[in-house]
Coordinates of C-alpha atoms in Angstrom, one line a residue:
Chain A
X1 CA -12.6 -8.9 -2.6
X2 CA -10.5 -8.6 -5.7
X3 CA -9.7 -6.4 -8.6
X4 CA -11.9 -5.9 -11.6
X5 CA -8.8 -5.1 -13.6
X6 CA -7.5 -8.6 -13.2
X7 CA -10.2 -10.4 -15.2
X8 CA -11.8 -13.2 -13.1
X9 CA -10.3 -11.7 -9.9
X10 CA -13.2 -9.3 -10.3
X11 CA -15.7 -12.1 -9.5
X12 CA -16.0 -11.1 -5.9
X13 CA -16.5 -7.4 -6.8
X14 CA -19.3 -8.3 -9.3
X15 CA -21.0 -10.4 -6.7
X16 CA -20.8 -7.6 -4.1
X17 CA -22.1 -5.0 -6.5
X18 CA -25.1 -7.2 -7.4
X19 CA -25.9 -8.0 -3.7
X20 CA -25.6 -4.3 -2.8
X21 CA -27.9 -3.4 -5.8
X22 CA -30.6 -6.0 -5.0
X23 CA -30.6 -6.5 -1.2
X24 CA -32.2 -3.9 1.1
X25 CA -30.2 -2.6 4.0
X26 CA -26.8 -3.6 2.5
X27 CA -23.8 -1.3 2.5
X28 CA -21.1 -2.0 0.0
X29 CA -17.7 -1.7 1.7
X30 CA -15.4 -2.8 -1.2
X31 CA -13.9 -3.4 -3.5
X32 CA -11.3 -4.7 -1.0
X33 CA -8.0 -5.6 -2.5
X34 CA -6.1 -6.4 0.7
X35 CA -7.5 -8.9 3.3
X36 CA -5.9 -6.6 6.0
X37 CA -8.5 -4.1 5.1
X38 CA -11.1 -6.4 6.6
X39 CA -9.6 -5.6 10.0
X40 CA -11.8 -2.8 11.5
X41 CA -14.5 -3.4 9.0
X42 CA -15.7 -6.8 10.1
X43 CA -15.0 -6.4 13.8
X44 CA -17.4 -8.3 16.1
X45 CA -19.8 -9.2 13.3
X46 CA -22.0 -12.3 13.8
X47 CA -21.4 -13.2 10.2
X48 CA -18.9 -12.0 7.5
X49 CA -19.5 -13.2 4.0
X50 CA -16.4 -12.8 1.8
X51 CA -17.1 -13.0 -2.0
X52 CA -13.9 -13.8 -3.8
X53 CA -12.4 -15.5 -6.8
X54 CA -10.8 -18.8 -6.0
X55 CA -8.4 -21.2 -7.7
X56 CA -8.8 -24.8 -6.5
X57 CA -8.6 -26.8 -9.7
X58 CA -12.4 -27.1 -10.1
X59 CA -14.2 -26.3 -13.3
X60 CA -14.2 -22.5 -14.0
X61 CA -17.5 -21.0 -12.7
X62 CA -17.9 -23.6 -9.9
X63 CA -19.3 -21.8 -6.8
X64 CA -18.0 -23.1 -3.4
X65 CA -19.1 -22.2 0.1
X66 CA -16.1 -22.4 2.3
X67 CA -16.6 -22.1 6.0
X68 CA -13.5 -20.7 7.8
X69 CA -13.7 -22.8 10.9
X70 CA -11.5 -22.6 14.0
X71 CA -9.2 -25.1 12.4
X72 CA -8.8 -23.0 9.2
X73 CA -7.7 -20.1 11.4
X74 CA -4.9 -22.1 12.9
X75 CA -3.5 -23.2 9.5
X76 CA -4.9 -26.7 9.7
X77 CA -7.8 -26.1 7.4
X78 CA -8.7 -25.8 3.8
X79 CA -8.2 -22.3 2.6
X80 CA -4.9 -20.9 1.5
X81 CA -1.6 -20.9 3.3
X82 CA -1.7 -20.0 6.9
X83 CA -1.0 -16.3 6.6
X84 CA 2.5 -16.4 5.2
X85 CA 3.5 -15.9 1.6
X86 CA 0.6 -14.6 -0.4
X87 CA -0.3 -12.0 -3.0
X88 CA -1.4 -9.9 0.0
X89 CA 0.6 -8.7 2.9
X90 CA -1.2 -11.3 4.9
X91 CA -3.7 -13.8 3.4
X92 CA -7.3 -14.2 4.4
X93 CA -6.7 -17.0 6.9
X94 CA -3.8 -15.0 8.4
X95 CA -6.0 -12.0 8.8
X96 CA -8.7 -14.1 10.5
X97 CA -6.1 -15.6 12.9
X98 CA -4.9 -12.1 13.7
X99 CA -8.4 -10.9 14.3
X100 CA -9.0 -13.9 16.6
X101 CA -5.7 -13.2 18.5
X102 CA -6.9 -9.7 19.4
X103 CA -10.5 -10.7 19.9
X104 CA -12.1 -8.8 17.1
X105 CA -12.9 -11.6 14.7
X106 CA -16.4 -12.2 13.4
X107 CA -18.2 -15.1 15.0
X108 CA -18.5 -16.8 11.6
X109 CA -16.7 -16.3 8.3
X110 CA -17.9 -17.8 5.0
X111 CA -16.2 -17.4 1.7
X112 CA -18.4 -17.6 -1.3
X113 CA -15.9 -18.4 -3.9
X114 CA -16.2 -18.6 -7.7
X115 CA -13.6 -20.7 -9.5
X116 CA -11.8 -18.4 -11.9
X117 CA -9.5 -19.2 -14.8
X118 CA -8.3 -15.9 -16.3
X119 CA -6.2 -13.7 -13.9
X120 CA -4.2 -11.6 -16.3
X121 CA -4.4 -7.9 -16.6
X122 CA -7.7 -6.8 -18.2
X123 CA -11.3 -6.1 -17.6
X124 CA -14.3 -8.5 -18.0
X125 CA -15.0 -11.9 -16.5
X126 CA -14.6 -15.0 -18.5
X127 CA -18.0 -16.5 -19.7
X128 CA -18.2 -19.3 -17.1
X129 CA -17.5 -16.9 -14.2
X130 CA -19.9 -14.4 -15.6
X131 CA -22.6 -17.0 -15.6
X132 CA -21.8 -18.1 -12.1
X133 CA -22.3 -14.6 -10.6
X134 CA -26.1 -14.9 -10.0
X135 CA -25.6 -18.3 -8.5
X136 CA -23.0 -16.8 -6.0
X137 CA -25.3 -13.9 -5.3
X138 CA -28.0 -16.3 -4.4
X139 CA -25.7 -18.0 -1.9
X140 CA -24.8 -14.6 -0.3
X141 CA -28.4 -13.7 0.0
X142 CA -29.3 -17.0 1.6
X143 CA -26.4 -16.6 4.1
X144 CA -27.3 -13.0 5.0
X145 CA -31.0 -13.4 5.1
X146 CA -31.9 -17.1 5.5
X147 CA -35.6 -16.3 5.9
X148 CA -35.6 -14.0 2.8
Chain B
X1 CA 15.5 -21.3 0.7
X2 CA 19.2 -21.5 0.6
X3 CA 21.5 -23.8 -1.2
X4 CA 25.1 -23.9 -2.2
X5 CA 28.1 -26.0 -2.9
X6 CA 31.8 -25.3 -2.2
X7 CA 32.4 -21.6 -2.3
X8 CA 29.2 -20.8 -4.1
X9 CA 26.2 -20.0 -2.0
X10 CA 22.8 -18.8 -3.1
X11 CA 20.1 -17.2 -0.9
X12 CA 16.7 -17.4 -2.7
X13 CA 13.3 -16.5 -1.5
X14 CA 10.6 -17.3 -4.0
X15 CA 7.7 -15.6 -2.4
X16 CA 8.5 -12.6 -0.1
X17 CA 6.2 -12.6 2.8
X18 CA 5.0 -9.4 4.3
X19 CA 5.5 -7.4 1.2
X20 CA 2.5 -6.0 -0.6
X21 CA 2.1 -8.0 -3.7
X22 CA 4.4 -10.6 -5.0
X23 CA 8.2 -10.7 -5.2
X24 CA 11.2 -12.8 -4.8
X25 CA 14.9 -12.2 -4.1
X26 CA 18.1 -13.9 -5.0
X27 CA 21.6 -13.3 -3.7
X28 CA 24.6 -15.1 -5.2
X29 CA 27.8 -15.3 -3.2
X30 CA 31.1 -16.6 -4.6
X31 CA 34.3 -16.9 -2.6
X32 CA 33.0 -14.8 0.2
X33 CA 31.9 -11.9 -2.0
X34 CA 28.3 -11.1 -2.9
X35 CA 28.4 -11.4 -6.7
X36 CA 24.9 -10.6 -7.7
X37 CA 21.6 -9.6 -6.2
X38 CA 18.2 -9.5 -7.8
X39 CA 14.8 -8.4 -6.5
X40 CA 12.3 -9.8 -8.9
X41 CA 9.0 -8.1 -8.7
X42 CA 5.7 -8.7 -10.5
X43 CA 4.3 -5.3 -10.9
X44 CA 1.5 -4.6 -13.3
X45 CA 3.2 -4.0 -16.6
X46 CA 2.0 -0.8 -18.2
X47 CA -1.5 -2.2 -18.3
X48 CA -3.0 0.8 -16.6
X49 CA -1.2 3.3 -18.8
X50 CA -2.6 1.5 -21.9
X51 CA -6.0 1.3 -20.3
X52 CA -6.1 5.1 -19.7
X53 CA -5.5 6.0 -23.3
X54 CA -8.7 7.2 -24.9
X55 CA -10.4 7.5 -21.6
X56 CA -11.7 10.8 -20.2
X57 CA -9.1 12.5 -18.0
X58 CA -11.8 13.0 -15.4
X59 CA -11.8 9.2 -14.9
X60 CA -8.0 9.1 -14.2
X61 CA -8.3 9.5 -10.4
X62 CA -10.7 6.6 -10.0
X63 CA -9.1 4.3 -12.5
X64 CA -5.6 4.7 -11.1
X65 CA -6.8 4.4 -7.5
X66 CA -7.4 0.7 -8.3
X67 CA -3.7 0.2 -9.1
X68 CA -2.9 -0.2 -5.4
X69 CA -5.1 -1.5 -2.6
X70 CA -3.0 0.1 0.1
X71 CA -2.5 3.6 -1.3
X72 CA -5.5 4.6 -3.5
X73 CA -5.4 8.2 -2.3
X74 CA -1.8 8.6 -3.5
X75 CA -2.9 7.6 -7.0
X76 CA -5.9 9.9 -6.8
X77 CA -3.9 12.8 -5.7
X78 CA -1.1 12.4 -8.3
X79 CA -3.7 11.9 -11.0
X80 CA -5.6 15.0 -10.0
X81 CA -2.4 17.1 -9.8
X82 CA -1.3 15.9 -13.3
X83 CA -4.6 16.5 -15.0
X84 CA -5.0 19.9 -13.3
X85 CA -1.5 20.8 -14.4
X86 CA -2.4 19.8 -18.0
X87 CA -5.5 22.0 -18.2
X88 CA -4.3 24.9 -16.0
X89 CA -6.7 24.5 -13.1
X90 CA -5.6 25.9 -9.7
X91 CA -7.5 24.7 -6.7
X92 CA -8.2 26.8 -3.7
X93 CA -6.6 26.5 -0.3
X94 CA -9.7 24.8 1.2
X95 CA -9.6 22.0 -1.4
X96 CA -5.9 21.7 -0.8
X97 CA -6.4 21.4 3.0
X98 CA -9.1 18.7 2.5
X99 CA -6.9 16.7 0.2
X100 CA -4.1 16.9 2.7
X101 CA -6.5 15.6 5.4
X102 CA -7.5 12.7 3.2
X103 CA -3.9 12.0 2.5
X104 CA -3.1 12.0 6.2
X105 CA -5.8 9.3 6.7
X106 CA -4.0 7.1 4.1
X107 CA -0.6 7.7 5.7
X108 CA -1.9 6.8 9.1
X109 CA -3.5 3.5 8.0
X110 CA -0.6 2.6 5.7
X111 CA 2.2 3.4 8.1
X112 CA 0.3 1.7 11.0
X113 CA -0.1 -1.4 8.9
X114 CA 3.5 -1.6 7.9
X115 CA 5.0 -0.8 11.3
X116 CA 2.9 -3.1 13.3
X117 CA 1.9 -6.0 11.1
X118 CA 4.6 -6.2 8.5
X119 CA 7.8 -4.7 9.9
X120 CA 7.9 -5.0 13.7
X121 CA 7.7 -8.8 13.7
X122 CA 11.2 -8.8 12.1
X123 CA 12.7 -7.1 15.1
X124 CA 11.0 -9.1 17.7
X125 CA 11.7 -12.6 16.3
X126 CA 8.1 -13.3 15.4
X127 CA 7.2 -15.2 12.3
X128 CA 4.4 -12.8 11.6
X129 CA 1.9 -10.4 13.1
X130 CA -0.2 -13.3 14.4
X131 CA 2.6 -14.5 16.5
X132 CA 3.3 -11.0 17.6
X133 CA -0.4 -10.6 18.6
X134 CA -0.2 -13.8 20.6
X135 CA 2.8 -12.4 22.4
X136 CA 1.9 -8.8 22.8
X137 CA -1.7 -8.3 22.1
X138 CA -1.7 -4.7 23.4
X139 CA 0.9 -3.6 20.9
X140 CA -0.9 -5.1 17.9
X141 CA -4.2 -3.7 19.2
X142 CA -2.6 -0.2 19.3
X143 CA -1.6 -0.7 15.7
X144 CA -5.0 -1.8 14.6
X145 CA -6.6 1.2 16.5
X146 CA -4.3 3.5 14.6
X147 CA -5.2 1.9 11.3
X148 CA -8.9 2.3 12.2
X149 CA -8.5 6.0 12.8
X150 CA -6.9 6.3 9.4
X151 CA -9.8 4.5 7.9
X152 CA -12.2 6.8 9.7
X153 CA -10.5 9.9 8.2
X154 CA -10.7 8.3 4.8
X155 CA -14.4 7.4 5.2
X156 CA -15.3 10.9 6.4
X157 CA -13.5 12.8 3.7
X158 CA -13.3 10.2 0.9
X159 CA -16.7 8.7 1.4
X160 CA -15.4 5.2 1.9
X161 CA -12.8 3.6 4.3
X162 CA -11.2 1.5 1.6
X163 CA -11.6 3.0 -1.8
X164 CA -12.5 6.7 -1.6
X165 CA -15.1 7.8 -4.1
X166 CA -15.4 11.5 -3.3
X167 CA -12.3 12.7 -5.2
X168 CA -12.5 14.4 -8.5
X169 CA -10.3 16.6 -10.8
X170 CA -10.6 20.1 -9.3
X171 CA -11.5 18.9 -5.8
X172 CA -14.3 16.8 -4.3
X173 CA -17.8 15.8 -5.3
X174 CA -19.1 16.9 -1.9
X175 CA -17.6 18.8 1.0
X176 CA -17.8 16.8 4.2
X177 CA -20.2 18.1 6.8
X178 CA -18.3 20.2 9.4
X179 CA -19.8 18.2 12.3
X180 CA -18.6 15.0 10.8
X181 CA -15.1 16.4 10.4
X182 CA -15.1 17.9 13.9
X183 CA -16.0 14.4 15.3
X184 CA -12.5 13.2 14.0
X185 CA -10.7 15.3 16.6
X186 CA -11.1 12.9 19.6
X187 CA -10.0 9.8 17.7
X188 CA -7.1 11.8 16.2
X189 CA -5.9 13.0 19.6
X190 CA -5.9 9.4 20.8
X191 CA -4.1 8.3 17.6
X192 CA -1.4 11.0 18.0
X193 CA -0.8 9.6 21.5
X194 CA -0.7 6.1 20.2
X195 CA 1.7 7.2 17.5
X196 CA 4.0 8.7 20.1
X197 CA 3.9 5.4 22.0
X198 CA 4.8 3.8 18.7
X199 CA 7.9 5.9 18.3
X200 CA 9.1 4.9 21.8
X201 CA 8.3 1.2 21.2
X202 CA 10.2 0.9 17.9
X203 CA 13.1 3.1 19.0
X204 CA 13.8 0.4 21.6
X205 CA 14.3 -2.4 19.0
X206 CA 17.8 -3.7 18.2
X207 CA 19.0 -2.6 14.8
X208 CA 21.7 -4.2 12.7
X209 CA 24.7 -1.8 12.3
X210 CA 24.3 -1.1 8.6
X211 CA 24.6 2.3 7.0
X212 CA 23.5 3.0 3.4
X213 CA 24.8 5.5 1.0
X214 CA 21.7 7.1 -0.4
X215 CA 20.8 9.7 -3.0
X216 CA 17.6 10.9 -1.4
X217 CA 14.8 12.3 -3.5
X218 CA 11.6 13.7 -2.1
X219 CA 9.2 16.6 -2.4
X220 CA 10.2 19.6 -0.4
X221 CA 7.2 21.0 1.4
X222 CA 6.4 24.7 1.4
X223 CA 6.5 25.2 5.1
X224 CA 4.9 21.9 5.9
X225 CA 6.0 18.3 5.7
X226 CA 5.4 17.2 2.0
X227 CA 2.4 15.2 1.0
X228 CA 0.1 16.5 -1.7
X229 CA 2.5 19.1 -3.4
X230 CA 6.0 20.5 -3.5
X231 CA 9.0 20.7 -5.7
X232 CA 11.2 17.7 -6.2
X233 CA 14.5 17.9 -4.4
X234 CA 17.4 15.7 -3.7
X235 CA 20.2 15.3 -1.2
X236 CA 22.7 16.5 -3.9
X237 CA 21.0 19.7 -4.9
X238 CA 18.2 18.8 -7.3
X239 CA 15.3 21.3 -7.1
X240 CA 12.8 21.0 -10.0
X241 CA 9.1 21.0 -10.7
X242 CA 7.3 17.6 -11.1
X243 CA 7.5 18.1 -14.8
X244 CA 11.2 18.8 -14.8
X245 CA 11.7 15.7 -12.7
X246 CA 9.7 13.5 -15.0
X247 CA 11.9 14.7 -17.9
X248 CA 15.0 13.4 -16.1
X249 CA 13.8 10.0 -15.0
X250 CA 14.3 7.2 -17.4
X251 CA 12.9 3.8 -16.8
X252 CA 14.4 0.6 -18.2
X253 CA 13.2 -2.9 -18.6
X254 CA 15.1 -5.6 -16.8
X255 CA 14.4 -9.1 -18.0
X256 CA 13.7 -10.6 -14.6
X257 CA 11.0 -8.2 -13.7
X258 CA 7.8 -6.9 -15.1
X259 CA 8.4 -3.6 -13.3
X260 CA 10.5 -0.9 -14.8
X261 CA 13.6 0.3 -13.0
X262 CA 14.0 4.1 -12.8
X263 CA 17.2 6.0 -13.0
X264 CA 17.7 9.7 -12.6
X265 CA 19.5 11.4 -15.4
X266 CA 19.9 8.0 -17.0
X267 CA 22.5 6.6 -14.6
X268 CA 22.0 7.4 -10.9
X269 CA 19.9 5.2 -8.6
X270 CA 18.0 7.0 -5.9
X271 CA 15.7 6.4 -2.9
X272 CA 12.3 7.9 -2.2
X273 CA 10.1 7.3 0.9
X274 CA 10.3 8.0 4.6
X275 CA 14.1 8.1 4.9
X276 CA 14.3 10.6 2.0
X277 CA 11.4 12.7 3.1
X278 CA 12.8 12.9 6.6
X279 CA 16.3 13.8 5.4
X280 CA 15.0 16.6 3.2
X281 CA 12.2 17.9 5.4
X282 CA 12.9 17.1 9.1
X283 CA 12.8 20.9 9.7
X284 CA 9.2 21.0 8.5
X285 CA 7.8 18.3 10.8
X286 CA 5.2 19.4 13.3
X287 CA 6.8 20.2 16.6
X288 CA 5.4 17.1 18.3
X289 CA 6.9 14.9 15.7
X290 CA 10.2 16.7 15.7
X291 CA 10.4 16.2 19.5
X292 CA 9.6 12.5 19.1
X293 CA 12.3 12.1 16.5
X294 CA 14.9 13.8 18.9
X295 CA 13.7 11.6 21.8
X296 CA 14.1 8.5 19.6
X297 CA 17.7 9.5 18.9
X298 CA 17.2 10.3 15.3
X299 CA 19.7 12.8 13.9
X300 CA 18.7 15.1 11.0
X301 CA 19.5 12.3 8.6
X302 CA 19.0 8.6 9.0
X303 CA 20.9 6.2 6.8
X304 CA 20.4 3.0 8.6
X305 CA 17.7 1.4 6.5
X306 CA 16.6 -0.8 9.4
X307 CA 15.8 2.3 11.4
X308 CA 13.3 3.4 8.7
X309 CA 10.7 1.9 11.1
X310 CA 11.5 4.7 13.5
X311 CA 11.3 7.3 10.8
X312 CA 8.0 5.8 9.7
X313 CA 6.7 6.1 13.3
X314 CA 7.7 9.7 13.4
X315 CA 5.8 10.3 10.2
X316 CA 2.9 8.6 11.8
X317 CA 3.0 11.2 14.6
X318 CA 3.3 13.9 12.0
X319 CA 0.3 12.6 10.0
X320 CA -1.9 12.4 13.2
X321 CA -0.8 15.9 14.3
X322 CA -1.3 17.4 10.9
X323 CA -4.8 15.7 10.5
X324 CA -5.8 17.1 13.8
X325 CA -4.6 20.6 12.8
X326 CA -6.6 20.4 9.6
X327 CA -9.7 19.1 11.4
X328 CA -9.7 22.0 13.8
X329 CA -9.2 24.5 11.0
X330 CA -11.7 22.9 8.6
X331 CA -13.7 25.2 6.4
X332 CA -15.9 23.4 3.8
X333 CA -14.7 24.3 0.2
X334 CA -17.6 26.0 -1.6
X335 CA -17.9 25.0 -4.3
X336 CA -16.3 21.7 -3.4
X337 CA -14.4 21.6 -6.7
X338 CA -12.8 24.2 -9.0
X339 CA -14.4 24.3 -12.5
X340 CA -12.5 22.4 -15.1
X341 CA -12.4 23.5 -18.7
X342 CA -11.0 20.8 -21.0
X343 CA -8.2 21.6 -23.4
X344 CA -5.2 20.0 -25.0
X345 CA -2.1 19.9 -22.9
X346 CA 0.5 17.8 -21.0
X347 CA 0.6 17.8 -17.3
X348 CA 2.6 16.2 -14.5
X349 CA 1.7 15.6 -10.9
X350 CA 3.9 14.4 -8.1
X351 CA 2.8 13.6 -4.5
X352 CA 4.2 11.6 -1.6
X353 CA 2.6 8.2 -1.3
X354 CA 3.4 6.6 2.1
X355 CA 6.1 4.6 0.3
X356 CA 7.6 7.5 -1.6
X357 CA 7.3 9.7 -4.6
X358 CA 4.6 8.8 -7.1
X359 CA 4.3 10.8 -10.3
X360 CA 1.8 10.8 -13.1
X361 CA 2.1 12.5 -16.5
X362 CA -0.8 12.7 -18.9
X363 CA -1.2 14.1 -22.4
X364 CA -4.8 15.3 -23.2
X365 CA -6.5 16.3 -26.4
X366 CA -8.9 19.2 -26.5
X367 CA -11.9 17.1 -25.5
X368 CA -10.1 16.0 -22.3
X369 CA -9.4 12.5 -23.5
X370 CA -6.1 11.0 -22.5
X371 CA -3.6 10.5 -25.4
X372 CA -0.7 9.3 -23.3
X373 CA -0.1 8.2 -19.7
X374 CA 3.0 7.6 -17.6
X375 CA 2.8 6.4 -14.1
X376 CA 6.0 6.0 -12.0
X377 CA 5.4 4.4 -8.6
X378 CA 7.8 4.7 -5.7
X379 CA 8.8 1.0 -5.8
X380 CA 10.2 1.2 -9.3
X381 CA 12.2 4.2 -8.3
X382 CA 13.5 2.5 -5.3
X383 CA 14.3 -0.8 -6.8
X384 CA 17.9 -0.3 -7.7
X385 CA 18.6 1.2 -4.2
X386 CA 16.9 -1.8 -2.5
X387 CA 19.2 -4.1 -4.5
X388 CA 22.2 -2.1 -3.4
X389 CA 21.0 -2.4 0.2
X390 CA 20.6 -6.2 -0.3
X391 CA 24.2 -6.4 -1.6
X392 CA 25.4 -4.4 1.5
X393 CA 23.4 -6.3 4.0
X394 CA 24.2 -9.7 2.6
X395 CA 27.9 -8.9 2.5
X396 CA 27.9 -7.7 6.1
X397 CA 26.0 -10.8 7.2
X398 CA 28.0 -13.5 5.4
X399 CA 29.0 -15.0 8.7
X400 CA 25.4 -15.7 9.6
X401 CA 23.9 -19.2 9.1
X402 CA 21.8 -19.5 5.9
X403 CA 18.4 -19.2 7.6
X404 CA 19.4 -16.0 9.5
X405 CA 21.0 -14.5 6.4
X406 CA 17.9 -15.2 4.4
X407 CA 15.8 -13.6 7.1
X408 CA 18.1 -10.6 7.2
X409 CA 17.9 -10.2 3.4
X410 CA 14.1 -10.3 3.5
X411 CA 14.2 -7.6 6.2
X412 CA 16.4 -5.5 3.9
X413 CA 13.6 -5.5 1.4
X414 CA 10.8 -4.9 3.9
X415 CA 12.7 -1.9 5.3
X416 CA 11.6 0.0 2.2
X417 CA 8.0 -1.2 2.4
X418 CA 8.0 -2.0 -1.3
X419 CA 4.6 -2.1 -2.9
X420 CA 4.6 -4.7 -5.6
X421 CA 0.9 -4.5 -5.8
X422 CA -1.8 -5.1 -8.3
X423 CA -1.2 -8.8 -8.3
X424 CA -4.4 -10.8 -8.6
X425 CA -6.2 -11.3 -5.3
X426 CA -7.8 -14.7 -5.8
X427 CA -7.6 -17.3 -3.0
X428 CA -5.6 -20.4 -3.6
X429 CA -7.7 -23.2 -2.2
X430 CA -6.5 -26.7 -1.3
X431 CA -9.2 -29.0 -0.2
X432 CA -8.0 -31.5 2.4
X433 CA -10.0 -34.7 2.7
X434 CA -9.9 -36.3 6.0

């Protein structure tokens, strides 16, 4: 998820491109700018891995694996506001709650997040985020193909 | 958030929920009169216009498609129309039909999303779509199924459900396989029926009794409801080409917003989008949509902004019916794109994004590189009218308690489905240690 025209917001897009390029049997769906677009694309999946830029206060380039648990889906958890105000029509946790309410949610959702620092208009990741991309790609590969 | 003292009352919403992108609104009331309203939006400044300069015009459709996550096809279609106008390319009717089919896919998914997930909760007293889904799962499921059909059309024609990659100046990289297109007929028939059910559903909502005074501006279709082409017309007699329209629209900076505010002929505010399209083109709706509009009690013109949800639902029927017609008549364009010879020139393209008129203007040099770019999205054209609506709605609702008036004002903004997009999409993360 993200936009490659908003600097580090393109981190998720860069990760997805690299995963699609190097992993067999992978179809690239994005870039997805709006979490609502996940509805219909991830329906009924065993596992959905969302690669995205995050802002948590950690060092830029820090890679985090964030499991969106049942609790997160009800607004008690750790990622973002519970589906209200957000840069999107509905945020990721809100979309997950919605998918759960209609019974189409993936069984498990994991966010592979890269801490960003530059989110202004422009192209190109900041150096720390650029260096973190292969690390995040490794996490995605481990999640998708643990035996790999 | 609301606060006030004595006769001064302020309604302020720092982050507007259920609006694409980011925005805030502020209403100042003094002595029982709305004194000032401001819709502050964070639109991409002219970043993309600057980015395009020096790039090949052939790249314009794909670069500008990334401006908006909800309506990439609109950006692609307006970019293609502008570049083709600049270099004098005329596309054949098969390419036009396929573009229209792709555009229908976007209208279906965008309108379904807005009606069901962003707008309907306002009328049903739900905080958001999640609460609505918990209360009426079948309704939300119908909306999601409609959105899915829109995505399917976009995937079949555009190569991807989310960001179509098959569009190029002159037409398409590849004509979709006829069997794949034919397979859309079943889902589209079901979508049309779901869209009809949508009209009945939203027509039963309670609407505040507010009438706007609008100067409507929309493309006028040539025998069909406008999407990918047409002349720019208005409710007070304007009838010009896209280029003639662009000459008359002036945008101005307002300190509180990074978006530009558009005025027609330098002074008049105007409204684009479903209410405008409907008022200027109701006679061109497919028969099934026209009947649905009549059954829903819509007259030839709708000026209650809250009832825009009904008009949007009628357009949803129109998009499904139109997509079905195009699917059944599909003939693969061969070649899939008209040849393009690069030359210097200036061109303008205007198409109807789900939210309203979107026009692009490019200057090209003789190698086909972009020397100037101007992109005017629907929201910047609608901004002054949305503020006028806010003023009217706030004034009419002054007797309401603060929380209800705040909600009513938020609704007044959502009525026009403003796209304040292109904000960054990172996740804000707060780690809670237990």
